[in-house]
PDB file of C-alpha atoms and ligand atoms in Angstrom:
ATOM      1  CA  UNK A   1       0.000   0.000   0.000  1.00  0.00           C
ATOM      2  CA  UNK A   2       1.272   3.427  -0.982  1.00  0.00           C
ATOM      3  CA  UNK A   3       0.031   6.420   1.016  1.00  0.00           C
ATOM      4  CA  UNK A   4       0.454  10.144   0.468  1.00  0.00           C
ATOM      5  CA  UNK A   5       0.508  12.242   3.636  1.00  0.00           C
ATOM      6  CA  UNK A   6      -0.700  15.601   2.408  1.00  0.00           C
ATOM      7  CA  UNK A   7      -0.706  18.757   4.532  1.00  0.00           C
ATOM      8  CA  UNK A   8      -2.096  22.190   3.868  1.00  0.00           C
ATOM      9  CA  UNK A   9      -1.243  25.737   4.962  1.00  0.00           C
ATOM     10  CA  UNK A  10       0.751  26.461   8.105  1.00  0.00           C
ATOM     11  CA  UNK A  11       1.339  22.807   8.924  1.00  0.00           C
ATOM     12  CA  UNK A  12       5.013  23.507   8.084  1.00  0.00           C
ATOM     13  CA  UNK A  13       4.902  25.811  11.130  1.00  0.00           C
ATOM     14  CA  UNK A  14       3.982  23.048  13.563  1.00  0.00           C
ATOM     15  CA  UNK A  15       5.923  23.469  16.789  1.00  0.00           C
ATOM     16  CA  UNK A  16       5.970  27.238  16.273  1.00  0.00           C
ATOM     17  CA  UNK A  17       2.301  28.034  15.626  1.00  0.00           C
ATOM     18  CA  UNK A  18      -0.085  28.118  18.594  1.00  0.00           C
ATOM     19  CA  UNK A  19       1.626  25.308  20.542  1.00  0.00           C
ATOM     20  CA  UNK A  20      -1.234  25.311  23.065  1.00  0.00           C
ATOM     21  CA  UNK A  21      -3.494  24.062  20.258  1.00  0.00           C
ATOM     22  CA  UNK A  22      -1.163  22.181  17.925  1.00  0.00           C
ATOM     23  CA  UNK A  23       1.588  21.021  20.290  1.00  0.00           C
ATOM     24  CA  UNK A  24       5.373  21.285  20.210  1.00  0.00           C
ATOM     25  CA  UNK A  25       6.160  18.678  17.561  1.00  0.00           C
ATOM     26  CA  UNK A  26       7.532  20.136  14.340  1.00  0.00           C
ATOM     27  CA  UNK A  27       6.524  19.214  10.785  1.00  0.00           C
ATOM     28  CA  UNK A  28       9.747  17.193  10.515  1.00  0.00           C
ATOM     29  CA  UNK A  29       8.831  15.373  13.744  1.00  0.00           C
ATOM     30  CA  UNK A  30       5.403  14.611  12.263  1.00  0.00           C
ATOM     31  CA  UNK A  31       6.949  13.197   9.076  1.00  0.00           C
ATOM     32  CA  UNK A  32       9.472  11.128  11.043  1.00  0.00           C
ATOM     33  CA  UNK A  33       6.682   9.705  13.224  1.00  0.00           C
ATOM     34  CA  UNK A  34       4.577   8.808  10.179  1.00  0.00           C
ATOM     35  CA  UNK A  35       7.582   7.319   8.373  1.00  0.00           C
ATOM     36  CA  UNK A  36       8.461   5.135  11.361  1.00  0.00           C
ATOM     37  CA  UNK A  37       4.864   3.927  11.698  1.00  0.00           C
ATOM     38  CA  UNK A  38       4.626   3.263   7.965  1.00  0.00           C
ATOM     39  CA  UNK A  39       7.751   1.083   8.075  1.00  0.00           C
ATOM     40  CA  UNK A  40       6.235  -0.853  10.992  1.00  0.00           C
ATOM     41  CA  UNK A  41       3.025  -1.395   9.011  1.00  0.00           C
ATOM     42  CA  UNK A  42       4.703  -2.122   5.670  1.00  0.00           C
ATOM     43  CA  UNK A  43       3.316   1.047   4.086  1.00  0.00           C
ATOM     44  CA  UNK A  44       5.169   2.969   1.420  1.00  0.00           C
ATOM     45  CA  UNK A  45       4.719   6.620   2.422  1.00  0.00           C
ATOM     46  CA  UNK A  46       5.414   9.970   0.790  1.00  0.00           C
ATOM     47  CA  UNK A  47       4.901  13.508   2.094  1.00  0.00           C
ATOM     48  CA  UNK A  48       3.856  16.798   0.593  1.00  0.00           C
ATOM     49  CA  UNK A  49       2.984  20.106   2.237  1.00  0.00           C
ATOM     50  CA  UNK A  50       1.944  23.358   0.630  1.00  0.00           C
ATOM     51  CA  UNK A  51       0.538  26.690   1.699  1.00  0.00           C
ATOM     52  CA  UNK A  52      -1.100  27.062  -1.728  1.00  0.00           C
ATOM     53  CA  UNK A  53      -4.510  25.696  -2.641  1.00  0.00           C
ATOM     54  CA  UNK A  54      -3.669  25.073  -6.308  1.00  0.00           C
ATOM     55  CA  UNK A  55      -0.494  23.187  -5.386  1.00  0.00           C
ATOM     56  CA  UNK A  56      -2.598  20.911  -3.185  1.00  0.00           C
ATOM     57  CA  UNK A  57      -5.025  20.351  -6.083  1.00  0.00           C
ATOM     58  CA  UNK A  58      -2.020  19.455  -8.264  1.00  0.00           C
ATOM     59  CA  UNK A  59      -0.728  17.051  -5.607  1.00  0.00           C
ATOM     60  CA  UNK A  60      -4.115  15.288  -5.446  1.00  0.00           C
ATOM     61  CA  UNK A  61      -4.292  15.036  -9.246  1.00  0.00           C
ATOM     62  CA  UNK A  62      -0.697  13.763  -9.400  1.00  0.00           C
ATOM     63  CA  UNK A  63      -1.594  11.079  -6.845  1.00  0.00           C
ATOM     64  CA  UNK A  64      -4.024   9.534  -9.350  1.00  0.00           C
ATOM     65  CA  UNK A  65      -2.776   6.091 -10.343  1.00  0.00           C
ATOM     66  CA  UNK A  66       0.202   6.502  -7.980  1.00  0.00           C
ATOM     67  CA  UNK A  67      -1.228   6.207  -4.463  1.00  0.00           C
ATOM     68  CA  UNK A  68      -3.711   3.842  -2.832  1.00  0.00           C
ATOM     69  CA  UNK A  69      -4.669   6.282  -0.098  1.00  0.00           C
ATOM     70  CA  UNK A  70      -4.276   9.852   1.112  1.00  0.00           C
ATOM     71  CA  UNK A  71      -3.953  11.061   4.694  1.00  0.00           C
ATOM     72  CA  UNK A  72      -5.010  14.665   4.315  1.00  0.00           C
ATOM     73  CA  UNK A  73      -4.927  17.614   6.670  1.00  0.00           C
ATOM     74  CA  UNK A  74      -6.199  20.446   4.456  1.00  0.00           C
ATOM     75  CA  UNK A  75      -5.793  22.825   7.436  1.00  0.00           C
ATOM     76  CA  UNK A  76      -7.643  26.120   6.870  1.00  0.00           C
ATOM     77  CA  UNK A  77      -8.659  25.076   3.331  1.00  0.00           C
ATOM     78  CA  UNK A  78     -10.861  22.445   4.981  1.00  0.00           C
ATOM     79  CA  UNK A  79     -13.308  25.208   5.725  1.00  0.00           C
ATOM     80  CA  UNK A  80     -13.201  27.009   2.383  1.00  0.00           C
ATOM     81  CA  UNK A  81     -12.122  24.854  -0.531  1.00  0.00           C
ATOM     82  CA  UNK A  82     -14.529  23.485  -3.094  1.00  0.00           C
ATOM     83  CA  UNK A  83     -11.491  22.978  -5.365  1.00  0.00           C
ATOM     84  CA  UNK A  84      -9.978  20.446  -2.948  1.00  0.00           C
ATOM     85  CA  UNK A  85     -13.320  18.670  -2.584  1.00  0.00           C
ATOM     86  CA  UNK A  86     -13.631  18.440  -6.367  1.00  0.00           C
ATOM     87  CA  UNK A  87     -10.041  17.176  -6.729  1.00  0.00           C
ATOM     88  CA  UNK A  88     -10.636  14.400  -4.183  1.00  0.00           C
ATOM     89  CA  UNK A  89     -13.864  13.436  -5.951  1.00  0.00           C
ATOM     90  CA  UNK A  90     -12.099  13.500  -9.315  1.00  0.00           C
ATOM     91  CA  UNK A  91      -9.337  11.067  -8.361  1.00  0.00           C
ATOM     92  CA  UNK A  92     -11.478   8.817  -6.152  1.00  0.00           C
ATOM     93  CA  UNK A  93      -8.503   7.842  -3.959  1.00  0.00           C
ATOM     94  CA  UNK A  94      -9.603   6.706  -0.467  1.00  0.00           C
ATOM     95  CA  UNK A  95      -8.790   9.690   1.751  1.00  0.00           C
ATOM     96  CA  UNK A  96      -8.904  10.225   5.498  1.00  0.00           C
ATOM     97  CA  UNK A  97      -9.359  13.813   6.700  1.00  0.00           C
ATOM     98  CA  UNK A  98      -7.117  14.572   9.681  1.00  0.00           C
ATOM     99  CA  UNK A  99      -7.055  17.476  12.104  1.00  0.00           C
ATOM    100  CA  UNK A 100      -4.564  17.749  14.928  1.00  0.00           C
ATOM    101  CA  UNK A 101      -6.984  19.786  17.031  1.00  0.00           C
ATOM    102  CA  UNK A 102     -10.562  18.916  17.859  1.00  0.00           C
ATOM    103  CA  UNK A 103     -12.196  21.207  15.325  1.00  0.00           C
ATOM    104  CA  UNK A 104     -15.665  20.269  16.624  1.00  0.00           C
ATOM    105  CA  UNK A 105     -14.889  22.172  19.854  1.00  0.00           C
ATOM    106  CA  UNK A 106     -13.515  25.295  18.160  1.00  0.00           C
ATOM    107  CA  UNK A 107     -14.910  28.347  16.319  1.00  0.00           C
ATOM    108  CA  UNK A 108     -18.113  28.177  14.278  1.00  0.00           C
ATOM    109  CA  UNK A 109     -16.189  28.696  11.025  1.00  0.00           C
ATOM    110  CA  UNK A 110     -14.281  25.470  11.698  1.00  0.00           C
ATOM    111  CA  UNK A 111     -17.504  23.443  11.908  1.00  0.00           C
ATOM    112  CA  UNK A 112     -17.784  23.281   8.125  1.00  0.00           C
ATOM    113  CA  UNK A 113     -15.627  20.836   6.191  1.00  0.00           C
ATOM    114  CA  UNK A 114     -15.873  21.035   2.433  1.00  0.00           C
ATOM    115  CA  UNK A 115     -13.684  17.970   1.952  1.00  0.00           C
ATOM    116  CA  UNK A 116     -15.462  15.642   4.398  1.00  0.00           C
ATOM    117  CA  UNK A 117     -18.021  14.305   1.946  1.00  0.00           C
ATOM    118  CA  UNK A 118     -15.195  13.001  -0.273  1.00  0.00           C
ATOM    119  CA  UNK A 119     -13.382  11.297   2.625  1.00  0.00           C
ATOM    120  CA  UNK A 120     -13.864   7.795   4.019  1.00  0.00           C
ATOM    121  CA  UNK A 121     -13.349   9.019   7.596  1.00  0.00           C
ATOM    122  CA  UNK A 122     -12.342  12.002   9.712  1.00  0.00           C
ATOM    123  CA  UNK A 123      -9.893  11.890  12.618  1.00  0.00           C
ATOM    124  CA  UNK A 124      -9.667  14.997  14.803  1.00  0.00           C
ATOM    125  CA  UNK A 125      -8.376  15.930  18.221  1.00  0.00           C
ATOM    126  CA  UNK A 126      -5.790  13.153  18.550  1.00  0.00           C
ATOM    127  CA  UNK A 127      -2.777  15.403  17.973  1.00  0.00           C
ATOM    128  CA  UNK A 128      -0.293  14.044  15.473  1.00  0.00           C
ATOM    129  CA  UNK A 129      -1.259  10.475  16.447  1.00  0.00           C
ATOM    130  CA  UNK A 130      -4.321  11.121  14.293  1.00  0.00           C
ATOM    131  CA  UNK A 131      -2.132  10.651  11.205  1.00  0.00           C
ATOM    132  CA  UNK A 132      -1.244   7.146  12.401  1.00  0.00           C
ATOM    133  CA  UNK A 133      -4.883   6.376  13.098  1.00  0.00           C
ATOM    134  CA  UNK A 134      -5.685   7.557   9.563  1.00  0.00           C
ATOM    135  CA  UNK A 135      -3.117   5.113   8.155  1.00  0.00           C
ATOM    136  CA  UNK A 136      -4.758   2.314  10.156  1.00  0.00           C
ATOM    137  CA  UNK A 137      -8.129   3.282   8.676  1.00  0.00           C
ATOM    138  CA  UNK A 138      -6.694   3.156   5.152  1.00  0.00           C
ATOM    139  CA  UNK A 139      -5.238  -0.261   5.942  1.00  0.00           C
ATOM    140  CA  UNK A 140      -8.740  -1.350   6.921  1.00  0.00           C
ATOM    141  CA  UNK A 141      -7.777  -1.742  10.574  1.00  0.00           C
ATOM    142  CA  UNK A 142      -9.919   1.112  11.902  1.00  0.00           C
TER     143      UNK A 142
HETATM  144  C1  DQA B 201      -6.306  22.047  11.542  1.00  0.00           C
HETATM  145  C2  DQA B 201      -7.589  22.753  11.975  1.00  0.00           C
HETATM  146  C3  DQA B 201      -7.938  23.876  11.019  1.00  0.00           C
HETATM  147  O1  DQA B 201      -9.136  24.508  11.424  1.00  0.00           O
HETATM  148  C4  DQA B 201      -6.833  24.911  11.008  1.00  0.00           C
HETATM  149  O2  DQA B 201      -7.118  25.919  10.079  1.00  0.00           O
HETATM  150  C5  DQA B 201      -5.493  24.318  10.778  1.00  0.00           C
HETATM  151  C6  DQA B 201      -5.162  23.029  11.362  1.00  0.00           C
HETATM  152  C7  DQA B 201      -5.857  20.991  12.550  1.00  0.00           C
HETATM  153  O3  DQA B 201      -4.991  20.193  12.188  1.00  0.00           O
HETATM  154  O4  DQA B 201      -6.328  20.958  13.685  1.00  0.00           O
HETATM  155  O5  DQA B 201      -4.627  24.939  10.177  1.00  0.00           O
HETATM  156  O6  DQA B 201      -6.564  21.392  10.303  1.00  0.00           O
END
């Protein structure tokens, strides 16, 4: 199984941005943790992060025929992006939506997820462990 771990805007600032909400682990720590878990589970994993909506659309399109699953934290674009929803629908790759924080307990504007309807599951509020949980879901282990 080949999985793309895809992250949206400001996730490259993990460890710096609002540590009370997102924790002290950096983006590199997150990738290392996912890579280690993937090795354990026999998953082939690749990473991509962008602060640009179109680049994320490109990454989803480029995943077509290349990846069996996507672990996706669209970050703020979760709450705004029809383009990302359409890209996920276009490629039809099983995708798990991940949020480090528990978005359900935050501001009203975070209660909407445009991508959710194209995802097989959502994991939120588990910190960076949510990415590992998402890999389990894609493996069918739930
Ligand atoms: C986030 C939650 C989003 O609302 C926010 O815009 C982010 C990160 C999370 O991982 O908790 O940037 O996706």
